[in-house]
Coordinates of C-alpha atoms and ligand atoms in Angstrom, one line a residue:
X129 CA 73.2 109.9 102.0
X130 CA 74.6 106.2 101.4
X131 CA 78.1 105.6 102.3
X132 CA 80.3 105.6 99.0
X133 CA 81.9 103.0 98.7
X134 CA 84.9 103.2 95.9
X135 CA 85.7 106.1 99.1
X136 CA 85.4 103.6 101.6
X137 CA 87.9 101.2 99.8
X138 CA 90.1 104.5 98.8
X139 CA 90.7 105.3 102.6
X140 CA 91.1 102.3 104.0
X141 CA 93.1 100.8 101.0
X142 CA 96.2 100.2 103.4
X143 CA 94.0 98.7 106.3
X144 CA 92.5 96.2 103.5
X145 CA 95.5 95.4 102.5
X146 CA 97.5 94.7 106.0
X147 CA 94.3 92.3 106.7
X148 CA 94.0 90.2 104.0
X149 CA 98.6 89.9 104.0
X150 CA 97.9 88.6 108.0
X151 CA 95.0 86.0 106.7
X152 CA 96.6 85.1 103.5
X153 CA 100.0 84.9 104.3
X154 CA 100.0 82.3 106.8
X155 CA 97.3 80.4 105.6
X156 CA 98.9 79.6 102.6
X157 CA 102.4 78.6 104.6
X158 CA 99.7 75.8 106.2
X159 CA 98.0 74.9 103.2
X160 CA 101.4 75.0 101.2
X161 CA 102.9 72.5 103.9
X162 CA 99.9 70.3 104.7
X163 CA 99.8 69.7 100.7
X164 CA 103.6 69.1 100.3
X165 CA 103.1 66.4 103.3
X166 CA 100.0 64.7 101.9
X167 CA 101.7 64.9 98.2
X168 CA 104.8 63.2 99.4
X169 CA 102.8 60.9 101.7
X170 CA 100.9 59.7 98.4
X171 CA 104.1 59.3 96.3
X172 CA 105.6 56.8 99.1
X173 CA 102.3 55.0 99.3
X174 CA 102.3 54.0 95.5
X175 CA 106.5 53.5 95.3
X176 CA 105.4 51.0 97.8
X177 CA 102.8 49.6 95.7
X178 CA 105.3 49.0 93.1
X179 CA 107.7 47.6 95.5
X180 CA 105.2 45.2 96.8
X181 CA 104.2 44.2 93.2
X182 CA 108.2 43.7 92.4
X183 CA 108.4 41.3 95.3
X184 CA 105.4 38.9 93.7
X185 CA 107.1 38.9 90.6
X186 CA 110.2 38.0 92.2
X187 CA 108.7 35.4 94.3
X188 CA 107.1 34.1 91.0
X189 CA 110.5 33.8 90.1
X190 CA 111.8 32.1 93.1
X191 CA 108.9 29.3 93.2
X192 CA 108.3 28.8 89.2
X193 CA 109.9 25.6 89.3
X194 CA 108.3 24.3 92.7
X195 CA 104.1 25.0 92.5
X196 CA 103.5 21.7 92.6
X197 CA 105.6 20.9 95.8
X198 CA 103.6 22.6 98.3
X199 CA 106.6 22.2 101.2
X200 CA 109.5 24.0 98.9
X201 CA 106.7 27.0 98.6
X202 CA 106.4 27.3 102.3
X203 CA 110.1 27.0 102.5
X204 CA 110.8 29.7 100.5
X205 CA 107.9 31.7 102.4
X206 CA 109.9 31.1 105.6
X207 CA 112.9 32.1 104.4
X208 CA 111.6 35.8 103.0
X209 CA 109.7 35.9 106.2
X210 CA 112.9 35.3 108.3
X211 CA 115.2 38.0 106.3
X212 CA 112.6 40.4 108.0
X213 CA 111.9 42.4 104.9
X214 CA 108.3 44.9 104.7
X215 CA 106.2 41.9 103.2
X216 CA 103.7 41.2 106.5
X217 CA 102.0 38.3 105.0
X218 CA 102.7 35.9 101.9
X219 CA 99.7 33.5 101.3
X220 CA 99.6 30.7 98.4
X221 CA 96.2 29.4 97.4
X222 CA 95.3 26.9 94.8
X223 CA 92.1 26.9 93.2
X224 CA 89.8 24.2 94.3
X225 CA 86.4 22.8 92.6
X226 CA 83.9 24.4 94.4
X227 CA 84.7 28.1 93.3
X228 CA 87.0 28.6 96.6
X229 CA 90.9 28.9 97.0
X230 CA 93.0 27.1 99.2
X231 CA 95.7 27.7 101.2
X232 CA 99.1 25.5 100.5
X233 CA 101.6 28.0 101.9
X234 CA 101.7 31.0 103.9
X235 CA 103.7 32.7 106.5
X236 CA 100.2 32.2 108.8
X237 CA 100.7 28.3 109.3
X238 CA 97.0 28.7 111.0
X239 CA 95.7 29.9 107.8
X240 CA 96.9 26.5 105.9
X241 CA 93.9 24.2 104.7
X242 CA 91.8 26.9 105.0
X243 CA 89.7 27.6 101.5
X244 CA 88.8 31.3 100.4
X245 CA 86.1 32.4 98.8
X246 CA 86.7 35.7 97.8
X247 CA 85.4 37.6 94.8
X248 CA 89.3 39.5 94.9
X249 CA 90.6 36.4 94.1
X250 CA 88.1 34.8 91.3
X251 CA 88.9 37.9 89.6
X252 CA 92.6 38.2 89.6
X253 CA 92.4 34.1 88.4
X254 CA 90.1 34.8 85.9
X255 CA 91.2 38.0 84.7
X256 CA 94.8 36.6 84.9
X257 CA 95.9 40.5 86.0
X258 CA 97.2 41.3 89.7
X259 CA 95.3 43.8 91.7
X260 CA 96.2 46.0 94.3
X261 CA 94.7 47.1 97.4
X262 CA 95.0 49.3 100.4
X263 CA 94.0 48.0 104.2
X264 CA 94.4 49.3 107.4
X265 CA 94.8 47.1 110.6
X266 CA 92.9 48.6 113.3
X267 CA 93.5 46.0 116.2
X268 CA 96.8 47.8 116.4
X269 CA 97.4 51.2 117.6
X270 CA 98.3 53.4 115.9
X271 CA 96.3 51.3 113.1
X272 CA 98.9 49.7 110.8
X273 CA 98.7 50.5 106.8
X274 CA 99.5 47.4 104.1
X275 CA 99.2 47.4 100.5
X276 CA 97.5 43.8 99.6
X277 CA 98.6 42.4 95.9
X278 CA 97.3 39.0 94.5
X279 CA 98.4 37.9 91.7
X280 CA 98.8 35.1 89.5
X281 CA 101.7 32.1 89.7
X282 CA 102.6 30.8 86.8
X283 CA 104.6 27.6 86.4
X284 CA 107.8 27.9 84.0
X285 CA 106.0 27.3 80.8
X286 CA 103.9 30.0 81.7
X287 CA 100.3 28.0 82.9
X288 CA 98.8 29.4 85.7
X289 CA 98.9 27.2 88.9
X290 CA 98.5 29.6 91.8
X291 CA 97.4 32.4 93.3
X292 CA 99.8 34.5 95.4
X293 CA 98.3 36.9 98.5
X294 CA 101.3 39.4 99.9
X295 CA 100.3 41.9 102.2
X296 CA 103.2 44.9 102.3
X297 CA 103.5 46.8 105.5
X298 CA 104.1 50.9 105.4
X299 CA 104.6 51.0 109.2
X300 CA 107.8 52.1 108.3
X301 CA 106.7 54.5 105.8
X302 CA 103.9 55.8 108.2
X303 CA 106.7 56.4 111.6
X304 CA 108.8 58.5 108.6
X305 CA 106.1 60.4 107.3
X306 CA 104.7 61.0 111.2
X307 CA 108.0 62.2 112.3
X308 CA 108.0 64.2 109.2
X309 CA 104.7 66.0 110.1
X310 CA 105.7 66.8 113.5
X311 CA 109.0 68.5 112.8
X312 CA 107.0 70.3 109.4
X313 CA 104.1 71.6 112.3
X314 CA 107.0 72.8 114.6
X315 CA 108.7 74.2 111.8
X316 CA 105.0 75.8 110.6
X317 CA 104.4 77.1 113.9
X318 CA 107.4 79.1 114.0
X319 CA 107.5 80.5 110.6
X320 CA 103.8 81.4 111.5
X321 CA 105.0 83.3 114.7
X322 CA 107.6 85.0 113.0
X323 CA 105.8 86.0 109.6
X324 CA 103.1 87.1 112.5
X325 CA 105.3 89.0 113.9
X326 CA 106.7 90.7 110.6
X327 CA 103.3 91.5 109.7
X328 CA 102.4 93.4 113.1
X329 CA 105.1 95.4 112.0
X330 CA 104.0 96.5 109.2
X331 CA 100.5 97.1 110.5
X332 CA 102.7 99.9 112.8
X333 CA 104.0 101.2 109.5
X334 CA 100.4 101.4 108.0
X335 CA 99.9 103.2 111.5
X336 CA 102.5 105.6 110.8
X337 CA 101.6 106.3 107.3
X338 CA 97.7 107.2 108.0
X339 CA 99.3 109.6 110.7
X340 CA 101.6 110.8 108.4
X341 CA 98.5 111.3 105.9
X342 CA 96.4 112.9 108.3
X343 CA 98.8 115.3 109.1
X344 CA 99.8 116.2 105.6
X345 CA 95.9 116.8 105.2
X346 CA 95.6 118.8 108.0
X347 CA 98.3 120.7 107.2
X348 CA 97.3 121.1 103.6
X349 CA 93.6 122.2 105.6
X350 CA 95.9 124.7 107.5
X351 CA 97.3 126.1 104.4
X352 CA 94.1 126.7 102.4
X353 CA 92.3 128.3 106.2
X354 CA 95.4 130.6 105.2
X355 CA 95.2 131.5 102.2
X356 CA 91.5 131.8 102.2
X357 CA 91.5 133.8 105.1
X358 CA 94.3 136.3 104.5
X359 CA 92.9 137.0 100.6
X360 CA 89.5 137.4 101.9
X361 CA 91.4 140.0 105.3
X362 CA 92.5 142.4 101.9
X363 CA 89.8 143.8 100.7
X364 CA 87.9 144.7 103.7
X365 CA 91.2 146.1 105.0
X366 CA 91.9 148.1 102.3
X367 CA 88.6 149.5 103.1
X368 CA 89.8 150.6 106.6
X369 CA 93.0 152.0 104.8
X370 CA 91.3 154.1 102.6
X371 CA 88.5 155.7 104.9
X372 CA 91.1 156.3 107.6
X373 CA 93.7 157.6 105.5
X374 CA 90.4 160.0 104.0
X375 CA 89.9 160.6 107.3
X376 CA 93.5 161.7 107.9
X377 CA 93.4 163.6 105.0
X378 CA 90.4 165.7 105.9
X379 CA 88.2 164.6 103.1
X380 CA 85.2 163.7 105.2
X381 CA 85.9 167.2 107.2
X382 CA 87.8 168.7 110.0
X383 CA 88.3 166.8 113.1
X384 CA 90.4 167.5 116.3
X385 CA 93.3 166.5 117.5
X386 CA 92.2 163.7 119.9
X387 CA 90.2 162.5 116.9
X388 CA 92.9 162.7 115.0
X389 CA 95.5 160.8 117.4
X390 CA 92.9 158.0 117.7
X391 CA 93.1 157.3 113.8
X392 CA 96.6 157.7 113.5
X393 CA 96.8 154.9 116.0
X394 CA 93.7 152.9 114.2
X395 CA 96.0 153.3 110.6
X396 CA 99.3 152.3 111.8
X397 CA 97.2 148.9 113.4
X398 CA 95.7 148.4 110.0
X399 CA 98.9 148.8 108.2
X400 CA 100.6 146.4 110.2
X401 CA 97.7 144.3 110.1
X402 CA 98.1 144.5 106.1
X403 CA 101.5 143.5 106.7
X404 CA 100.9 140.5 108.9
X405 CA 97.8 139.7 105.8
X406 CA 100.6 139.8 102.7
X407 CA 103.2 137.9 104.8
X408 CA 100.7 135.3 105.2
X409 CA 99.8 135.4 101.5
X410 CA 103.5 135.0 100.7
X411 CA 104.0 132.1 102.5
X412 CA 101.2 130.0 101.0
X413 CA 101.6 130.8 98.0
X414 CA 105.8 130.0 98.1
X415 CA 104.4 126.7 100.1
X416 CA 102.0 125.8 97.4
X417 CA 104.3 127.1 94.4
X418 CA 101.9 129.7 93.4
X419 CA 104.5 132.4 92.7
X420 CA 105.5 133.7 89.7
X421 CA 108.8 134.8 89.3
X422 CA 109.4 137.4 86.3
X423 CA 112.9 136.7 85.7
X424 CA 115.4 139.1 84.3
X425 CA 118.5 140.7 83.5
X426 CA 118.5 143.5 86.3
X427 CA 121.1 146.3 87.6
X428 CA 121.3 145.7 91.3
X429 CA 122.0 149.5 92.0
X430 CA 118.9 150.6 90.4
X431 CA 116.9 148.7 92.9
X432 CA 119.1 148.6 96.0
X433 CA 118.6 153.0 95.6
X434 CA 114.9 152.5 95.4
X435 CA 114.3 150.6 98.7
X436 CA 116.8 152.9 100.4
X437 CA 114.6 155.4 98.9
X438 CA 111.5 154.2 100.5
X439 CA 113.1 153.3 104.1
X440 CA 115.0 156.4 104.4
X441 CA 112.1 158.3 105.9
X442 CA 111.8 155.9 108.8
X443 CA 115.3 155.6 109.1
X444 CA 115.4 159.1 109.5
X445 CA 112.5 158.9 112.4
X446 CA 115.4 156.9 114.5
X447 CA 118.4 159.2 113.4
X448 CA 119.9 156.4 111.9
X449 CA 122.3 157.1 108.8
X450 CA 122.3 155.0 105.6
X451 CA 125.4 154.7 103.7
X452 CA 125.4 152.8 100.1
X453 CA 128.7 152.0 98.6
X454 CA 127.5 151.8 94.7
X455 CA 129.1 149.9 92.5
X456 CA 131.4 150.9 90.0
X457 CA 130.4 152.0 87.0
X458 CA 130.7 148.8 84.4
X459 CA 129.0 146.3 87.2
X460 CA 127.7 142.8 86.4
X461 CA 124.1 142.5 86.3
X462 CA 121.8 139.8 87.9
X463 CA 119.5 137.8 86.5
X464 CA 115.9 137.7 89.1
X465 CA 112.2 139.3 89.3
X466 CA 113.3 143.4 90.3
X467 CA 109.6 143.0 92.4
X468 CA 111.0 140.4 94.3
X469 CA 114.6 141.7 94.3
X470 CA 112.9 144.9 95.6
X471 CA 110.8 142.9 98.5
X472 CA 113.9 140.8 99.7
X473 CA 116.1 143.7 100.0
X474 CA 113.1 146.1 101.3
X475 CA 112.7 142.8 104.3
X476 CA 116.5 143.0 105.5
X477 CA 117.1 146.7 105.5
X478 CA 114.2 147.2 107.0
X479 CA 114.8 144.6 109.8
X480 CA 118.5 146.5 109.9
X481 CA 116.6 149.8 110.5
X482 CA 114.0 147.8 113.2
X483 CA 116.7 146.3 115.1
X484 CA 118.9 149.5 115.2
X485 CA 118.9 152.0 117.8
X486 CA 122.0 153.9 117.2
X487 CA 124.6 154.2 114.2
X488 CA 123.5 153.2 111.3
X489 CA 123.3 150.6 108.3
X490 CA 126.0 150.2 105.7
X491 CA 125.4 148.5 102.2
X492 CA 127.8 147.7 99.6
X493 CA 128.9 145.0 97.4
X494 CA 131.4 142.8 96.9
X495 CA 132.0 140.8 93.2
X496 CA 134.1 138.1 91.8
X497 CA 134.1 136.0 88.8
X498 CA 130.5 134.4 89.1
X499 CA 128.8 136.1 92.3
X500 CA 127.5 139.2 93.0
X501 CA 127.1 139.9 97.0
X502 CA 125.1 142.8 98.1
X503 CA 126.0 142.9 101.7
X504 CA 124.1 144.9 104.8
X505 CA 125.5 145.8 107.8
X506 CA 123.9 147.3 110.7
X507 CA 124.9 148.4 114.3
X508 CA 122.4 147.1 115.9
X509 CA 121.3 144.9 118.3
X510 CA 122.7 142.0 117.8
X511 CA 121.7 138.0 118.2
X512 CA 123.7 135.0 120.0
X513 CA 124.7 132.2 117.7
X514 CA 121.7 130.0 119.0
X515 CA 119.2 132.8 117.7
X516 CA 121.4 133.0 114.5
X517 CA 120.8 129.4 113.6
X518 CA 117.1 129.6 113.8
X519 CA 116.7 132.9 112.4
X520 CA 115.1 131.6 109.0
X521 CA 112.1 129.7 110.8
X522 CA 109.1 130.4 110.8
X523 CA 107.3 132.6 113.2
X524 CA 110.7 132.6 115.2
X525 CA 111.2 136.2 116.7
X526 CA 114.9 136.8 119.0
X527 CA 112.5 138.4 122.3
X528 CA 115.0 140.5 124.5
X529 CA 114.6 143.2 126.5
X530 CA 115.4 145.5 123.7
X531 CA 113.3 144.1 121.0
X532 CA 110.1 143.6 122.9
X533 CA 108.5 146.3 121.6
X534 CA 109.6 146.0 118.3
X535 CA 106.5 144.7 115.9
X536 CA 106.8 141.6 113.6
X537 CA 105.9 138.2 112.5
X538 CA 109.2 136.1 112.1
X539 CA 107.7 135.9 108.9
X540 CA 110.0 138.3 107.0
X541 CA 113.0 136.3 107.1
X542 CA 111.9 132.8 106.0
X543 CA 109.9 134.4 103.0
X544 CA 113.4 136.7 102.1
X545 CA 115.3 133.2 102.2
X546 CA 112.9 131.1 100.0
X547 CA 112.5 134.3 97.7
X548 CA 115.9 134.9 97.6
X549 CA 116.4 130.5 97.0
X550 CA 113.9 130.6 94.2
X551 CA 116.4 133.0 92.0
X552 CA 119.3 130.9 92.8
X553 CA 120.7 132.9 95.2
X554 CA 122.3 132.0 99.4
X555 CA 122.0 134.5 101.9
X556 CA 124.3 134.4 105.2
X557 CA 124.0 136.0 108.2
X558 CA 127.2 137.1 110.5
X559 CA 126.3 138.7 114.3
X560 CA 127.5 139.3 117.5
X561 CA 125.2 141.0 120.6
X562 CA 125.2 144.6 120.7
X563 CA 127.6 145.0 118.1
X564 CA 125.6 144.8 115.0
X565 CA 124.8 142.3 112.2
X566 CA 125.8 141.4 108.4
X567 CA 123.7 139.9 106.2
X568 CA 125.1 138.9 102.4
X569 CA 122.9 137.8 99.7
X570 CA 125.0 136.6 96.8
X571 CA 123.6 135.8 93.8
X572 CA 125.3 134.5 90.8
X573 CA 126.2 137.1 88.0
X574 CA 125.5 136.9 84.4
X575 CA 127.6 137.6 81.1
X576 CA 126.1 140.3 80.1
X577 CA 128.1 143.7 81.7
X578 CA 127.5 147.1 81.6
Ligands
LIG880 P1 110.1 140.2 112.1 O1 108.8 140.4 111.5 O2 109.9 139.7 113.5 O3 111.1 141.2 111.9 P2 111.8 138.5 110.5 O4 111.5 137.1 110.0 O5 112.1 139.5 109.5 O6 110.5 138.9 111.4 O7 113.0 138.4 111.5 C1 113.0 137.4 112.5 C2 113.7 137.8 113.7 O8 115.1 138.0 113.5 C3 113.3 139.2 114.3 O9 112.2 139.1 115.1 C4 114.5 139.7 115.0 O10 114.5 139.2 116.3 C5 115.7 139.0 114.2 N1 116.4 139.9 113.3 C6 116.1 140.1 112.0 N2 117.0 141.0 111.5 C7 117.8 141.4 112.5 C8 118.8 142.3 112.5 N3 119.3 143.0 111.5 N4 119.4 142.5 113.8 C9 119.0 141.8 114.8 N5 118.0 140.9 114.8 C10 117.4 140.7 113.7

């Protein structure tokens, strides 16, 4: 079968995810940094342009009034030269017949005489417009950058007479900007580390939360094995119930004793084996919300009775007595399933009778404005504070000498208290070794009274 895809994606949603934050994330810090450098880098590069194009104007200015006096021009040349400012080299070239320029001032006293016969400057003289261009020195290192502008000189009635050549450096510009990158890179490299760093993290949380998906999967795999298992345990066993208790009964004929001893043992195994099955029912179906509670007004007495009813007999079997303190006549009434009243109550007097060897169990009640406590006391065997405080869990059993023998789950208890949680009720548990134990369940009453 080919490998589906949209459960491909579904899985590893969180892996996908992680990988493309640890790619993307820090290649846009580089990209968003390289292009802030190169941006600013351009911005400088034309501010100089229009710098260097304010200079020719000015120096228009300053030699209107002298083009024809060749001297004054390289005066004033010297002079701008000597105040050190960015402008590398100022050349002045007239035109001459033969198509070329030449040179009757420049801050490169070699240069003078020399005629120029480039197209740059037939065009800026015909064209009567400056132009700008950008050069690089490479006989330097690190190669030096200069904006080049030619442009027209004009005499003070406005005639052209001149051409002007200034070359701009941006060394300056260029050392800013290089500075500028290195301390952006170091800056980069650390925000890179550390946003690294973060992320790496939070691939250990992605770590945690697959685990903590798994688990809840497995668990959830654990719960349906469960509940699958137990419901399909109940009819076969009560199967086994019925042909033993046929047996028992002499139905299928007379057998003898031996026989007979060997079932009775086979019955009571299956019936605790049908316990262990519902108490496993109960508890997925309380974990998965899958019980129904048929909620009621109900009469406590009525179902407390009932329960001693049905335990008295093995009671009885360990000559233990049961005392119920009734309630008086005109008695608040409850509002909760009686079923699962009935299976809450039939848990913790039973476990009062299983845990008792001698005495007996007293229940009574105890009311006041808006509970109702049903509280059952036993003379048993006891349990340290420790065992107290983990009595509700799961599975957890108090194993003493005197219990040992004593069959269970350590299911009973944590299905009484969710039961019992479900209807809005608390139950409490008081105990000391070999002195007994006191369980209260208190639930709250309703307005309704007898
Ligand atoms: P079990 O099936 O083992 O009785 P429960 O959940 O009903 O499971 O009870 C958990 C444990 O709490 C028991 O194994 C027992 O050790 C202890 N226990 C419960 N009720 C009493 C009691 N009345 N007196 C002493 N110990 C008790």
């Amino acid at each position: 079968m080919p490998p589906d895809r949209t459960s491909f994606f579904k899985d590893n949603f969180q892996f996908i995810y992680s990988l493309i934050l640890i790619v993307f994330i820090p290649v846009a810090i580089v990209v968003n940094t390289l292009w802030g450098i190169q941006n600013t880098q351009k911005n400088m590069d034309y501010e100089l342009q229009r710098k260097a194009t304010l200079a020719e104007e000015v120096f228009d200015g300053a030699v209107a009034n002298s083009l024809e006096n060749d001297a004054t021009i390289q005066t004033i040349i010297d002079q701008i030269q000597k105040s050190g400012s960015e402008v590398k080299e100022i050349t002045v070239l007239k035109p001459q017949q033969e198509e070329g320029f030449l040179v009757i001032a420049s801050s490169e006293t070699k240069n003078l005489g020399l005629i120029y016969k480039s197209l740059h400057n037939a065009a800026v003289w015909v064209e009567d417009q400056p132009i700008a261009t950008l050069g690089s020195d490479t006989g330097v290192t690190p190669p030096e950058r200069y904006w080049t502008v030619i442009s027209p000189l004009k005499d003070s009635s406005g005639d052209k007479k001149a051409l002007v050549d200034m070359k701009v450096s941006l060394k300056d510009i260029d050392i800013l900007t290089q500075k500028n990158l290195s301390q952006s890179m170091i800056i980069l490299v650390v925000t890179v580390f550390f946003v690294l760093l973060l992320l790496v993290n939070h691939f250990r949380f992605f770590e945690y939360a697959v685990l903590f998906r798994r688990l809840k999967e497995v668990d959830q795999m654990k719960d349906d094995f469960i509940s699958i298992a137990s419901h399909e345990m109940k009819t076969p066993m009560a199967g086994i119930k019925g042909y033993l208790s046929m047996i028992l009964e002499g139905v299928s004929g007379k057998i003898d004793q031996k026989a007979k001893d060997h079932v009775e043992k086979a019955f009571a195994n299956v019936k605790r084996l049908d316990v262990l099955v519902n108490e496993l029912l109960d508890v997925s179906r309380l974990e998965q919300g899958r019980i129904q509670f048929d909620m009621q007004p109900i009469d406590l007495t009525t179902t407390v009775k009932q329960v001693i009813e049905e335990l008295k007999v093995k009671a009885d079997e360990k000559r233990l007595t049961i005392q119920y303190q009734e309630m008086p006549e005109s008695h608040p009434k409850i509002f909760a399933d009686p079923d699962r009243i009935a299976q809450i109550l039939d848990n913790i007097i039973g476990n009062a009778i299983k845990y008792t060897f001698k005495g007996g169990i007293q229940i009574y009640h105890q009311i006041d404005q808006e509970n109702l406590k049903i509280i059952i006391k036993d003379s048993g065997v006891g349990m340290t504070p420790e065992d107290r405080k983990r009595l509700f869990e799961k599975f957890y059993r108090i194993r003493t000498k005197q219990t040992q023998d004593v069959p269970g789950t350590g299911l009973g208890l944590w299905i009484t208290r969710e039961l019992i949680h479900r209807q809005n009720g608390e139950v409490y548990v008081d105990s000391m070794v070999n002195i007994g134990s006191q369980f209260t369940i208190v639930f709250p009453i309703i307005e309704e009274k007898k």
